[in-house]
CSV table of C-alpha atoms in Angstrom, one decimal:
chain,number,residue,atom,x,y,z
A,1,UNK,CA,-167.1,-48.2,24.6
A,2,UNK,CA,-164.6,-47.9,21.6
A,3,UNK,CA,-164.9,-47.8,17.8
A,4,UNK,CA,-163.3,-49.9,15.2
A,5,UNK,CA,-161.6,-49.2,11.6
A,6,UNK,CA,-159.2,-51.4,9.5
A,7,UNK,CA,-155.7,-48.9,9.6
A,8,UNK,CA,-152.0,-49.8,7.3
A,9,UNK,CA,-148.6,-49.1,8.2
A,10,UNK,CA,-147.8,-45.2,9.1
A,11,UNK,CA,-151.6,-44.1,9.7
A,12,UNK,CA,-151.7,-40.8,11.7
A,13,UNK,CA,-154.2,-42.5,14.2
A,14,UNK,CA,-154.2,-39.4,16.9
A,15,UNK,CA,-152.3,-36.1,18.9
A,16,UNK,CA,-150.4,-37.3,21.9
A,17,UNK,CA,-152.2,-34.8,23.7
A,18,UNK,CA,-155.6,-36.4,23.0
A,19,UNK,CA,-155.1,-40.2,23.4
A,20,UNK,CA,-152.2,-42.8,25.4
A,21,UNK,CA,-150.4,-44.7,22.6
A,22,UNK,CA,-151.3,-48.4,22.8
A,23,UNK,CA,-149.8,-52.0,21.1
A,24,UNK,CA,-150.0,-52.2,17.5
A,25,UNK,CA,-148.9,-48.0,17.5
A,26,UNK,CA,-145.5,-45.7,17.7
A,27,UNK,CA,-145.3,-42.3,18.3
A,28,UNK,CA,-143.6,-39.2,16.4
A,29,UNK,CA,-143.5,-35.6,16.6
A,30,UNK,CA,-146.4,-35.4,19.0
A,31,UNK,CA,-148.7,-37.9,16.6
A,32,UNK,CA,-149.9,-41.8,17.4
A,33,UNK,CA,-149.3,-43.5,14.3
A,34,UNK,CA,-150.1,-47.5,13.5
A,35,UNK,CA,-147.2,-50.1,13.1
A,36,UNK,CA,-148.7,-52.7,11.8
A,37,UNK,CA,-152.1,-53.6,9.4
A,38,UNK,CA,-155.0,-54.0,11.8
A,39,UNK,CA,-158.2,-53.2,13.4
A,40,UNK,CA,-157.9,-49.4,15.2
A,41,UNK,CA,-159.2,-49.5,18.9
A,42,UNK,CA,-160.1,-46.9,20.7
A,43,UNK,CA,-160.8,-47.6,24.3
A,44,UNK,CA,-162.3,-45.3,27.3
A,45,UNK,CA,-159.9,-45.0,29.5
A,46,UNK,CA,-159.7,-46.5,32.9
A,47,UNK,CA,-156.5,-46.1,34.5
A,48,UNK,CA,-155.1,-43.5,32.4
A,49,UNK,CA,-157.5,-39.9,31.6
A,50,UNK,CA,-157.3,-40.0,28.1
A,51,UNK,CA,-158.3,-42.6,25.8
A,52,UNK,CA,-156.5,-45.3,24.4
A,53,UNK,CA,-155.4,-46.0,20.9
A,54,UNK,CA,-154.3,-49.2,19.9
A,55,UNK,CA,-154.2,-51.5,16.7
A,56,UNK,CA,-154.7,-55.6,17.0
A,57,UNK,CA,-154.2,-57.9,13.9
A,58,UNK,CA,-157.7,-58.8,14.3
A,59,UNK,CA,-160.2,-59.4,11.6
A,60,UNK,CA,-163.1,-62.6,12.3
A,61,UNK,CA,-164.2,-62.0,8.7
A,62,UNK,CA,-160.9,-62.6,7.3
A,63,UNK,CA,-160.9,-65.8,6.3
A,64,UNK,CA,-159.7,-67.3,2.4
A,65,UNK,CA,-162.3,-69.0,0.3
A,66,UNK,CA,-162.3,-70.6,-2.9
A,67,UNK,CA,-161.7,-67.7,-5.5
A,68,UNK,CA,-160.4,-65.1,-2.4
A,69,UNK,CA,-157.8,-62.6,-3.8
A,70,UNK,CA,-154.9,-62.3,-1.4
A,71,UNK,CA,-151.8,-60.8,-0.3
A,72,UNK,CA,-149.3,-63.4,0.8
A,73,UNK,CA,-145.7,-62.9,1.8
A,74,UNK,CA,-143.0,-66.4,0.5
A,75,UNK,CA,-141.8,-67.7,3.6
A,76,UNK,CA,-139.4,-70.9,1.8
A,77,UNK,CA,-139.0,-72.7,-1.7
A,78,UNK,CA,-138.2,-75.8,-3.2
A,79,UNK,CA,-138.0,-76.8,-7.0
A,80,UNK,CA,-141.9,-77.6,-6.8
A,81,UNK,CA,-143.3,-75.3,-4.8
A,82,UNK,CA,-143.5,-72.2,-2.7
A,83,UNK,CA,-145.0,-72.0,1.4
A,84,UNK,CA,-146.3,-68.4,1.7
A,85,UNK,CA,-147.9,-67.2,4.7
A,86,UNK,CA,-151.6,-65.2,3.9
A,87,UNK,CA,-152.0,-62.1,5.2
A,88,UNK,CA,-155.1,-60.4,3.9
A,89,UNK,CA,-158.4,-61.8,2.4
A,90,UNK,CA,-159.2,-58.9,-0.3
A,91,UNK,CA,-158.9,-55.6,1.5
A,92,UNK,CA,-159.1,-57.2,4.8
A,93,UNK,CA,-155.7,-58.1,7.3
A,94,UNK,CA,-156.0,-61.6,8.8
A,95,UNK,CA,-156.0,-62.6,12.4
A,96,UNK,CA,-153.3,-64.4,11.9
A,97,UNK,CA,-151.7,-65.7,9.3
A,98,UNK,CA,-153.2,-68.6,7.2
A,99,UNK,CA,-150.4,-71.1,5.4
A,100,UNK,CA,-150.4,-71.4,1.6
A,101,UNK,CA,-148.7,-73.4,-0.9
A,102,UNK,CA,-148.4,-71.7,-4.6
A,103,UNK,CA,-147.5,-75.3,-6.7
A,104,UNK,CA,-145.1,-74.9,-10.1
A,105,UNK,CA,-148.1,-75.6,-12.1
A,106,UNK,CA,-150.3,-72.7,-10.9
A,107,UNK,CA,-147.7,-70.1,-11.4
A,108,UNK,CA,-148.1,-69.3,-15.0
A,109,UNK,CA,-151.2,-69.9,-17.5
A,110,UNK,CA,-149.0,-71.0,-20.2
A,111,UNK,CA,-145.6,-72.6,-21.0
A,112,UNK,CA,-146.1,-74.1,-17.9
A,113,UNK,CA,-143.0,-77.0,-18.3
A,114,UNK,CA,-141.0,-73.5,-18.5
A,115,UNK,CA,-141.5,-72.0,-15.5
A,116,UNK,CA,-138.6,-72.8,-12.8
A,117,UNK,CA,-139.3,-71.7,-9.0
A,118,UNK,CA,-136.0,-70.3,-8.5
A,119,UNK,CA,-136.8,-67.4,-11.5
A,120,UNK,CA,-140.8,-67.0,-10.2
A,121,UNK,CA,-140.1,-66.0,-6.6
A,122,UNK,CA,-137.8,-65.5,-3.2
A,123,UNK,CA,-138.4,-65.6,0.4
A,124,UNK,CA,-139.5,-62.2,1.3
A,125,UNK,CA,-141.6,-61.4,-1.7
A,126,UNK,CA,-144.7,-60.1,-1.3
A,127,UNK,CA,-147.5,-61.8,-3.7
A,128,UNK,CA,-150.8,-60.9,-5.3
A,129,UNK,CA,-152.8,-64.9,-5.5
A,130,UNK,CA,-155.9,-66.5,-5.9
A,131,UNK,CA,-157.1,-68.9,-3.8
A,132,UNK,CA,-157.8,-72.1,-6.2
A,133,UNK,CA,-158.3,-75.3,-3.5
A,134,UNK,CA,-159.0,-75.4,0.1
A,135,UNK,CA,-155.9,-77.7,0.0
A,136,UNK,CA,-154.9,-80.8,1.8
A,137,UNK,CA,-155.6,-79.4,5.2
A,138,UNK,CA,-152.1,-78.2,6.2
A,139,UNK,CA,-152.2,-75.2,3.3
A,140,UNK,CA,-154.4,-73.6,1.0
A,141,UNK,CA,-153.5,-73.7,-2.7
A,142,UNK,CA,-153.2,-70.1,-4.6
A,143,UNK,CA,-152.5,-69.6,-8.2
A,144,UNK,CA,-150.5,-66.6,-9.8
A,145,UNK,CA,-151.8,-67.5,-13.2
A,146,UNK,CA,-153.9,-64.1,-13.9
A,147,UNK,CA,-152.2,-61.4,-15.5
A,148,UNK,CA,-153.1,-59.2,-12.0
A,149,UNK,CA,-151.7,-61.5,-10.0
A,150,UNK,CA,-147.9,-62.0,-9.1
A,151,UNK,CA,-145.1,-60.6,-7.0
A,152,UNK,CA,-146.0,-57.1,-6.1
A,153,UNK,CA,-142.8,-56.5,-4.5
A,154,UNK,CA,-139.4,-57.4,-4.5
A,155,UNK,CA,-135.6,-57.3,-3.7
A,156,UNK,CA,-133.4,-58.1,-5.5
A,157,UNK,CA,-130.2,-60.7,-4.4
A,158,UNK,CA,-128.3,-57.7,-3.6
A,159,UNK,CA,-130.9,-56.3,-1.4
A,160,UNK,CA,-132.2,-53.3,-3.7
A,161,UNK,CA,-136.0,-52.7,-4.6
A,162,UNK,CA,-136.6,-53.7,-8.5
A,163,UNK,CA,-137.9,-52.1,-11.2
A,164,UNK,CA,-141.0,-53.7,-13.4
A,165,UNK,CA,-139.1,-53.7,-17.2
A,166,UNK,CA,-141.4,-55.8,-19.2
A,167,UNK,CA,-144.5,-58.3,-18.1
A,168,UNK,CA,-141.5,-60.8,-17.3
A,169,UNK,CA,-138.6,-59.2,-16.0
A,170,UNK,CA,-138.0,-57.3,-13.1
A,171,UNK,CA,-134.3,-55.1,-12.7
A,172,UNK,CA,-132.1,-54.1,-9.7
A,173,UNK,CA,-131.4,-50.2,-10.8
A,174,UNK,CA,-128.2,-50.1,-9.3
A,175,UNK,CA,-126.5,-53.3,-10.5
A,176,UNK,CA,-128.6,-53.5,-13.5
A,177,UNK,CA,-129.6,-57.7,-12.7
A,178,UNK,CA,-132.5,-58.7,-14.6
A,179,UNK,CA,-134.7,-61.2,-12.6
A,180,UNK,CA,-137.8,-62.6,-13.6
A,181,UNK,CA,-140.0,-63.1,-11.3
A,182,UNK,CA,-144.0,-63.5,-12.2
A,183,UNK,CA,-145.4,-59.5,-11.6
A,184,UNK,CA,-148.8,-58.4,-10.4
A,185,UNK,CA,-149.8,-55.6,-12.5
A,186,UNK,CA,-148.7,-52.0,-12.2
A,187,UNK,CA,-150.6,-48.9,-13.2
A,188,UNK,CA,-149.1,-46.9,-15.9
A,189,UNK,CA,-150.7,-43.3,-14.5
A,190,UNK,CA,-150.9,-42.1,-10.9
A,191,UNK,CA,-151.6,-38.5,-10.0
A,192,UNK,CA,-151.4,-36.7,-6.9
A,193,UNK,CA,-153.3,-33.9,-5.6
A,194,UNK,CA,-150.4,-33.0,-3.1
A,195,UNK,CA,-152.5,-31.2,-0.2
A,196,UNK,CA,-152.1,-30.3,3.7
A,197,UNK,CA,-148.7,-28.1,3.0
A,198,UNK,CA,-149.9,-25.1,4.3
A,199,UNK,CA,-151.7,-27.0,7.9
A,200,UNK,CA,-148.3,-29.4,8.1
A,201,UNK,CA,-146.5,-25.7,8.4
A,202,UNK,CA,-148.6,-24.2,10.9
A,203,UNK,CA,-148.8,-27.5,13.2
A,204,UNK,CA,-145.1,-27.1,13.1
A,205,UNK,CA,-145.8,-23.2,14.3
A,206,UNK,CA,-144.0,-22.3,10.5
A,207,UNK,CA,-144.6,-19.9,7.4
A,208,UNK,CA,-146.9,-21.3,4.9
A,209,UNK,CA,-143.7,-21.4,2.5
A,210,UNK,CA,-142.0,-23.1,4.5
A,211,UNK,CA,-144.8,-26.6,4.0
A,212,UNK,CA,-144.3,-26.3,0.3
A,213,UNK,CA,-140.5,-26.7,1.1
A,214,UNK,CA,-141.3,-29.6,2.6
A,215,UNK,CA,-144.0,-30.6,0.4
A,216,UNK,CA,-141.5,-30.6,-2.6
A,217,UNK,CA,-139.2,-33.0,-1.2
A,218,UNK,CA,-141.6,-35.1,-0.2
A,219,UNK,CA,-142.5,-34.9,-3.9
A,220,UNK,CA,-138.7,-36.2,-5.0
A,221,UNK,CA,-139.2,-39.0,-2.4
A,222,UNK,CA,-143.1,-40.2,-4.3
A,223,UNK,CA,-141.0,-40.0,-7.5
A,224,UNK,CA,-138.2,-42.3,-6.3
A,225,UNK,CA,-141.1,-44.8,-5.2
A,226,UNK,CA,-143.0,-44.5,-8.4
A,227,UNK,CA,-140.2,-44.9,-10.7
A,228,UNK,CA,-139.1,-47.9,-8.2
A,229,UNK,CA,-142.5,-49.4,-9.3
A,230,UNK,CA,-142.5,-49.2,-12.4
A,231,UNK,CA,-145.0,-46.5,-13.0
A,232,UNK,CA,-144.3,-44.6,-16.3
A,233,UNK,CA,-146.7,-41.5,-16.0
A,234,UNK,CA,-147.0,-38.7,-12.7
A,235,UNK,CA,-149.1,-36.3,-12.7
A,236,UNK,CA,-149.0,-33.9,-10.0
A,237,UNK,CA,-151.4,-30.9,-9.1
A,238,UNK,CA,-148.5,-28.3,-8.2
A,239,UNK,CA,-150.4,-24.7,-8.3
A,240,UNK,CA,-154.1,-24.5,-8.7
A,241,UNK,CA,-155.6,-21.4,-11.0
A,242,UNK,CA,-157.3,-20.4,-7.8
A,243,UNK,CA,-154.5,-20.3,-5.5
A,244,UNK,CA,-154.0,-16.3,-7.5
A,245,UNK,CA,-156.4,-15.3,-5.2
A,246,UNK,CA,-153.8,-16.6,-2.1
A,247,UNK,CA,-151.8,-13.4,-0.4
A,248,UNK,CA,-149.8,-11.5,-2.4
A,249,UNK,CA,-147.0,-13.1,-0.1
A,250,UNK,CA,-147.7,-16.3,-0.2
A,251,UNK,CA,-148.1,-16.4,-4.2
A,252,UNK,CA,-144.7,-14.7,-4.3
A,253,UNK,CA,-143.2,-17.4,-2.5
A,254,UNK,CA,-144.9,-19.8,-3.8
A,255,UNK,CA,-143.8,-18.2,-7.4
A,256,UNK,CA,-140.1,-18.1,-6.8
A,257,UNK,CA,-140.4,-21.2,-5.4
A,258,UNK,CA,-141.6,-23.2,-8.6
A,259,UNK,CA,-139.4,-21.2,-10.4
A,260,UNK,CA,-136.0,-22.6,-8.1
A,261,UNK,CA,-137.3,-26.3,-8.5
A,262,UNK,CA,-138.3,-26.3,-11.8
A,263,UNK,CA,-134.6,-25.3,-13.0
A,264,UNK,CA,-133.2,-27.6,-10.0
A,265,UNK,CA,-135.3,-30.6,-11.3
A,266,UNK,CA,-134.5,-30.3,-14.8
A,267,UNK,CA,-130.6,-29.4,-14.2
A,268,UNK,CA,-129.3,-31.1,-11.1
A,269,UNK,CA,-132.0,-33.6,-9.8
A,270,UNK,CA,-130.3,-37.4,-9.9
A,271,UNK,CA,-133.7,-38.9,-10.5
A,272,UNK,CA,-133.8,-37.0,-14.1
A,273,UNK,CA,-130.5,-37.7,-14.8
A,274,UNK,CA,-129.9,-41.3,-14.0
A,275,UNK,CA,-133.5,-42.5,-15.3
A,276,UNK,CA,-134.2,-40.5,-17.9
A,277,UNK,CA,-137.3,-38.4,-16.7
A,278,UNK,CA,-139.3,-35.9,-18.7
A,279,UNK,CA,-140.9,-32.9,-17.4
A,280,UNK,CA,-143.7,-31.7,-18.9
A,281,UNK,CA,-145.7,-28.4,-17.6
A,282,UNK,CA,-149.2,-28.6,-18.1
A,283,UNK,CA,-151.8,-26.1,-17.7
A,284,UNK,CA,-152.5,-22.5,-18.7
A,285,UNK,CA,-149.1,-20.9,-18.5
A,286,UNK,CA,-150.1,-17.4,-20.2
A,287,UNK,CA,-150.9,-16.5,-16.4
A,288,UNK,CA,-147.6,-17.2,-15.0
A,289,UNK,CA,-144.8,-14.6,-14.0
A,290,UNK,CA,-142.4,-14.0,-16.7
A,291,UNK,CA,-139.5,-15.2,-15.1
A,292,UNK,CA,-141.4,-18.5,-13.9
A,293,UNK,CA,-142.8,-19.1,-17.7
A,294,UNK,CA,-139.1,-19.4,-18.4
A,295,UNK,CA,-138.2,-21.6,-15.8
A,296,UNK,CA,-140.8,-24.0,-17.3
A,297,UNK,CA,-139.8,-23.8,-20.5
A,298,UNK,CA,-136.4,-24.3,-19.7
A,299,UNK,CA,-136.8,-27.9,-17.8
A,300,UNK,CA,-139.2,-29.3,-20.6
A,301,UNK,CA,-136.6,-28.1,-23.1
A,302,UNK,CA,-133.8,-30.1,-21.1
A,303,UNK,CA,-135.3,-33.1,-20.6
A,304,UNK,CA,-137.7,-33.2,-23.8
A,305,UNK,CA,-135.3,-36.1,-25.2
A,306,UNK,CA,-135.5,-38.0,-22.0
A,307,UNK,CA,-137.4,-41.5,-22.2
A,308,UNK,CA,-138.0,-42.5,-18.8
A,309,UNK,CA,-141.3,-41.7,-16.5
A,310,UNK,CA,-143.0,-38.7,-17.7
A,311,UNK,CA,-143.5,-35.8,-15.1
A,312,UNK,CA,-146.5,-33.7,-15.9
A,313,UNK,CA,-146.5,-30.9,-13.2
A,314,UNK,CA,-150.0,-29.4,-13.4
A,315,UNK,CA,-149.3,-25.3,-12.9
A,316,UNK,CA,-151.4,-23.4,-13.3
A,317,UNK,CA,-154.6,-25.4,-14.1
A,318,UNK,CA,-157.8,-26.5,-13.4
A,319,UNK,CA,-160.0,-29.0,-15.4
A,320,UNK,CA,-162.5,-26.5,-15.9
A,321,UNK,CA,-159.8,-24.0,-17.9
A,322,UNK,CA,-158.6,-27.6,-19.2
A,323,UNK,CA,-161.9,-28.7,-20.8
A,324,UNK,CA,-162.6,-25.1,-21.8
A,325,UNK,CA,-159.4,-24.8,-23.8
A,326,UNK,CA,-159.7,-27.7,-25.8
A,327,UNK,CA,-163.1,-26.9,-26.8
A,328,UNK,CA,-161.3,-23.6,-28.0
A,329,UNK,CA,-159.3,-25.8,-30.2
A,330,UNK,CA,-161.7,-27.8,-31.4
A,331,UNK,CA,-163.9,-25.0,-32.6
A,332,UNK,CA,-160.7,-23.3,-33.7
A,333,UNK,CA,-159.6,-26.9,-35.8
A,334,UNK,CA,-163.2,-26.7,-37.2
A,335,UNK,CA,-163.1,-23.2,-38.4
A,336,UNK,CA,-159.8,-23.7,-40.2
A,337,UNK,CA,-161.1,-26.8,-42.0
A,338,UNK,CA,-158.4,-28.9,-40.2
A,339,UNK,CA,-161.5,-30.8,-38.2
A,340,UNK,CA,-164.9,-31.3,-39.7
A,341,UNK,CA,-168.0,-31.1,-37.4
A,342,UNK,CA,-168.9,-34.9,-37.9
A,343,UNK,CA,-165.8,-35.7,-36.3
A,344,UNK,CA,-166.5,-33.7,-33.1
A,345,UNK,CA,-166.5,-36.2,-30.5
A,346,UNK,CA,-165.4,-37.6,-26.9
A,347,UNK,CA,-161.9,-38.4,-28.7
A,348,UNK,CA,-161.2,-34.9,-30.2
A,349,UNK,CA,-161.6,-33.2,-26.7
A,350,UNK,CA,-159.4,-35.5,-25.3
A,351,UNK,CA,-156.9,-35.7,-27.9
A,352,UNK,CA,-156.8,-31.4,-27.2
A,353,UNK,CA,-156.5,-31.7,-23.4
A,354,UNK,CA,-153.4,-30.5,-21.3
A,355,UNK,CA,-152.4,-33.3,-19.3
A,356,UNK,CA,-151.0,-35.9,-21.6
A,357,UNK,CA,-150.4,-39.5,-21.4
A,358,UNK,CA,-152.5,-42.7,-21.4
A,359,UNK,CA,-155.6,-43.2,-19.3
A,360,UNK,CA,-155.2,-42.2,-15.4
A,361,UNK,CA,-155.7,-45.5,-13.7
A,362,UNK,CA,-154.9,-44.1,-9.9
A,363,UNK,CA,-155.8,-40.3,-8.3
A,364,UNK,CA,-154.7,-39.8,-5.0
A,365,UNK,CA,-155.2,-37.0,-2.7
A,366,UNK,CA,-153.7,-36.5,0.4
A,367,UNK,CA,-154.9,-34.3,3.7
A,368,UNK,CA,-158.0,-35.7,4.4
A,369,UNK,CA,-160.3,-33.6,2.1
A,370,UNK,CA,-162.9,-35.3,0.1
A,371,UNK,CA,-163.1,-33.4,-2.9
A,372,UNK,CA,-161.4,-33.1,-6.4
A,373,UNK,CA,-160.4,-29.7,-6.3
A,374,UNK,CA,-160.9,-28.9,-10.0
A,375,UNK,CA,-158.6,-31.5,-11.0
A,376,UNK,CA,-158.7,-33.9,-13.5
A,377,UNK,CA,-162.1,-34.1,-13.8
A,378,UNK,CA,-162.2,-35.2,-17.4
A,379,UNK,CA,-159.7,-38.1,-16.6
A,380,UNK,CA,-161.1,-39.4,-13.1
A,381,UNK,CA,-164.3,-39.8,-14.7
A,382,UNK,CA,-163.1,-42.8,-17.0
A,383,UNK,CA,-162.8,-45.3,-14.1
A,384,UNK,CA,-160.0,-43.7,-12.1
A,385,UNK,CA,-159.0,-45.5,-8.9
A,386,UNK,CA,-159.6,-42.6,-6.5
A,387,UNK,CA,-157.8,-42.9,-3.0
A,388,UNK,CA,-158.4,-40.2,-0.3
A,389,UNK,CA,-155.5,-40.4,2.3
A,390,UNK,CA,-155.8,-38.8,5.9
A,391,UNK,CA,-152.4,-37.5,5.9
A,392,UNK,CA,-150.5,-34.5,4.9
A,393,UNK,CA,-148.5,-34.4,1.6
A,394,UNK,CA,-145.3,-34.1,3.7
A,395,UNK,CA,-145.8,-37.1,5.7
A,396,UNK,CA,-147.1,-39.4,2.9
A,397,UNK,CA,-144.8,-42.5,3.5
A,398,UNK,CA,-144.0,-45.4,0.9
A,399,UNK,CA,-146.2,-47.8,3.3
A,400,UNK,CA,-149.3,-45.0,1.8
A,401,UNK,CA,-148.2,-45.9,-1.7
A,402,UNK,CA,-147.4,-49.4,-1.2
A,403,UNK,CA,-150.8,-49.9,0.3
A,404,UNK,CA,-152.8,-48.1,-2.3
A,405,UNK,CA,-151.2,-50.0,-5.2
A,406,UNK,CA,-152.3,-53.3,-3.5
A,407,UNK,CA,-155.5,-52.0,-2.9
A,408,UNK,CA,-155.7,-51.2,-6.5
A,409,UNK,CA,-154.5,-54.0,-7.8
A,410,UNK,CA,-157.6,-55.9,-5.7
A,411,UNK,CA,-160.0,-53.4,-7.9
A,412,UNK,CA,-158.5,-54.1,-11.3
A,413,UNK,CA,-161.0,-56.6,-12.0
A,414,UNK,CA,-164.3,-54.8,-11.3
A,415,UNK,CA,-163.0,-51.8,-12.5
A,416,UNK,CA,-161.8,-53.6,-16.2
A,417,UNK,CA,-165.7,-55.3,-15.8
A,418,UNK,CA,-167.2,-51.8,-15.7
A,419,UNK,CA,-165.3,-50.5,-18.7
C-alpha cells in the first residue's frame, strides 16, 4: 500500500524517526524533506521497519495540450528562436521533460519586428508559456505574448537575481544592469500570517522566545526575496490582539522583543537602507506598552520618506478591531459633516481601514493551520490568492515562495475572470 501527493522543493515530507528517507528526498535536522518537484510515495516497508518516503518525477496526466499553461526552463538560443525544456502542465510536474520551441514571433503581442532574442531571454531562465501548436513533432510551440506570461525568473550576466523595474525591464541590484527580458506578472501585495514559532522552539527543546528570534530573521530573509521579485507591498501579521491573553512572560518577551527590531529595522537593517523601505505599523497601537509605542513610532518616522517596498507590520490587530474602527470613523466623518450618509459605502470602509496599500493579491500562512486567524478578512475576501503552507515560519525557504508565485501566476486568469 502507499499514498500519493504532488510535493515542490524543501517540503517537510516526515520525522526521521517515523519513515527511511528515499530518492527524490534529503534529510535535515531530524526531518525528510523533498529535493525535487514530484509525486510523494509512501511505501510499507519490507526490508527496513519503518516506512519509506520517496519522491519520483512522475505525473501520467501531465501532458501539454493546445492552450496548456506551462513552466518551462531555456535550455539554448539562436536569433530566431529559443529550445526550452517543459516541466509542468498547469500545476502539475511532468514525467519528464517535454521539448519546446518559443519562435521570435510569439514572444511579444506587439512590435513584433522589435523584439530581438538576445534581450527576451537566457539559458537558465525560468518561463511562464502557453502552448500555441502541437509543433512539428520534434517540439511543441509556446507563446509568451500574454501579459502573465514571461520569464518568471532570472539572473542576470553577472550571476545575481533581478529585480522587476517596469513591465519591460528587469535590474541586477548590485551592478545596477538593466536587461529586458519579457516578465510574467508579479503581484504587487503579499502578506504573511507568520505561524509555527512557538512549536519550531519547542521541537528544538527551546523557550517560546527564542522561535520568534528565529521567526524574525526568517522574516529579513522573505523580505530580501520579495523585494528580489519585485513585490512592492508586505504585509505581515507580527502580534495578534489575542496573543494579550499569552503568559505574562511570554508577552514580555515578545514585547521587548518588537520593540529591539522595530528600532534595529528602521536604524541599521541594510534592506531599508539600500532599497528604500518604508515601515508602516498597523493596527490598534493604544494597547501597546509605552516604550514599544515609541519604538513604532520611531521606525515609521525614519523611513516615512523611503520609496521602496512598503512594510506594514500588523501589531496589534485583528480584522475584527480593523473593520470596527473604521466604522468608528465613518460614523465619526458623518457626524462632523465631513461624509454624508449617501456616500456610506464599500469604498469609505475601505478607504478607513488600517492596513494600507492596493488590493492583497497573495495571503500566505505558514504551519499547517487552516484558518485565517482574524486576519485580513476584509482584504482576502476580494479574490485573495490564499496559500496554506505545511511548514513553520522559520523554515519557510525561497523554493515555498518561488513555488507559490508560480502557482499564482497559473490562477491570474480565473481569478481576474471572477472579478
Amino acid at each position: 500500500m502507499s499514498s500519493e501527493t504532488i510535493v515542490t522543493p524543501g517540503r517537510r515530507l516526515g520525522l526521521v524517526e517515523e519513515h527511511d528517507a528515499g530518492p527524490g528526498t534529503y534529510v535535515r535536522g531530524g526531518m525528510i524533506y523533498s529535493s525535487i518537484l514530484g509525486t510523494k510515495r509512501i511505501t510499507a516497508p519490507e526490508t527496513s521497519e519503518k516506512p519509506v518516503i520517496q519522491v519520483d518525477r512522475k505525473s501520467p496526466l501531465a501532458i501539454p495540450t493546445i492552450g496548456s499553461e506551462v513552466l518551462c526552463r531555456v535550455i539554448r538560443m539562436n536569433p530566431r528562436a529559443a529550445t526550452v525544456a517543459i516541466m509542468m502542465v498547469g500545476s502539475t510536474p511532468c514525467q519528464e521533460d517535454f521539448a519546446g520551441t518559443i519562435r521570435h514571433q510569439d514572444i511579444r503581442s506587439t512590435e513584433k519586428d522589435l523584439v530581438q532574442m538576445v534581450n527576451s531571454f537566457r539559458p537558465g531562465d525560468v518561463v511562464r508559456a502557453e502552448v500555441i501548436s502541437l509543433g512539428d513533432q520534434r517540439s511543441y510551440f509556446l507563446a509568451t505574448t500574454k501579459n502573465e506570461h514571461g520569464v518568471v525568473f532570472a539572473q542576470s550576466t553577472a550571476g545575481n537575481t533581478m529585480i522587476p523595474v517596469s513591465w519591460e525591464e528587469m535590474q541586477d541590484p548590485k551592478t545596477k544592469a538593466v536587461e529586458k527580458p519579457k516578465q510574467g506578472r508579479i503581484p504587487q501585495h503579499v502578506a504573511f500570517i507568520m505561524d509555527g514559532n512557538r512549536r519550531y522552539a519547542r521541537k528544538r527543546h527551546r523557550i517560546a522566545s527564542s522561535g520568534h528570534v528565529s521567526g524574525f530573521y526568517r522574516l529579513a530573509n522573505v523580505l530580501e526575496w520579495c523585494n528580489d521579485l519585485g513585490i512592492q507591498n508586505v504585509s505581515v501579521f507580527a502580534f495578534a490582539i489575542n496573543n494579550f491573553s499569552r503568559s505574562p512572560e511570554e508577552v514580555s518577551a515578545l514585547m521587548s522583543l518588537a520593540k529591539e527590531k522595530l528600532r534595529e529595522l528602521a536604524d541599521k537593517s541594510s534592506l531599508v537602507k539600500q532599497h528604500g523601505v518604508r515601515i508602516i505599523i498597523a493596527g490598534n497601537r493604544d494597547l501597546l506598552p509605552g516604550d514599544v509605542r515609541e519604538a513604532a513610532e520611531f521606525a515609521e518616522e525614519k523611513t516615512q520618506h523611503n520609496r521602496g517596498m512598503r512594510l506594514n507590520i500588523c501589531f496589534p490587530y485583528s480584522a475584527t478591531d480593523e473593520i470596527s474602527a473604521a466604522i468608528r470613523k465613518v460614523t465619526e466623518d458623518v457626524r462632523k459633516g465631513v461624509l454624508s450618509e449617501n456616500d456610506i459605502d464599500e469604498q469609505a470602509i475601505e478607504s478607513r481601514l488600517q492596513i494600507p496599500g492596493p488590493p492583497l493579491d497573495i495571503l500566505v500562512r505558514t504551519s499547517g493551520q487552516i484558518r485565517f486567524s482574524n486576519y485580513m478578512l476584509w482584504q482576502s475576501a476580494k479574490l485573495a490568492y490564499i496559500r496554506f503552507v505545511d511548514v513553520f515560519w522559520p523554515d519557510f525557504s525561497f523554493f515555498h515562495m518561488f513555488c507559490i508565485l508560480i502557482s499564482w501566476q497559473l490562477a491570474y486568469k480565473s481569478i481576474k475572470q471572477r472579478s
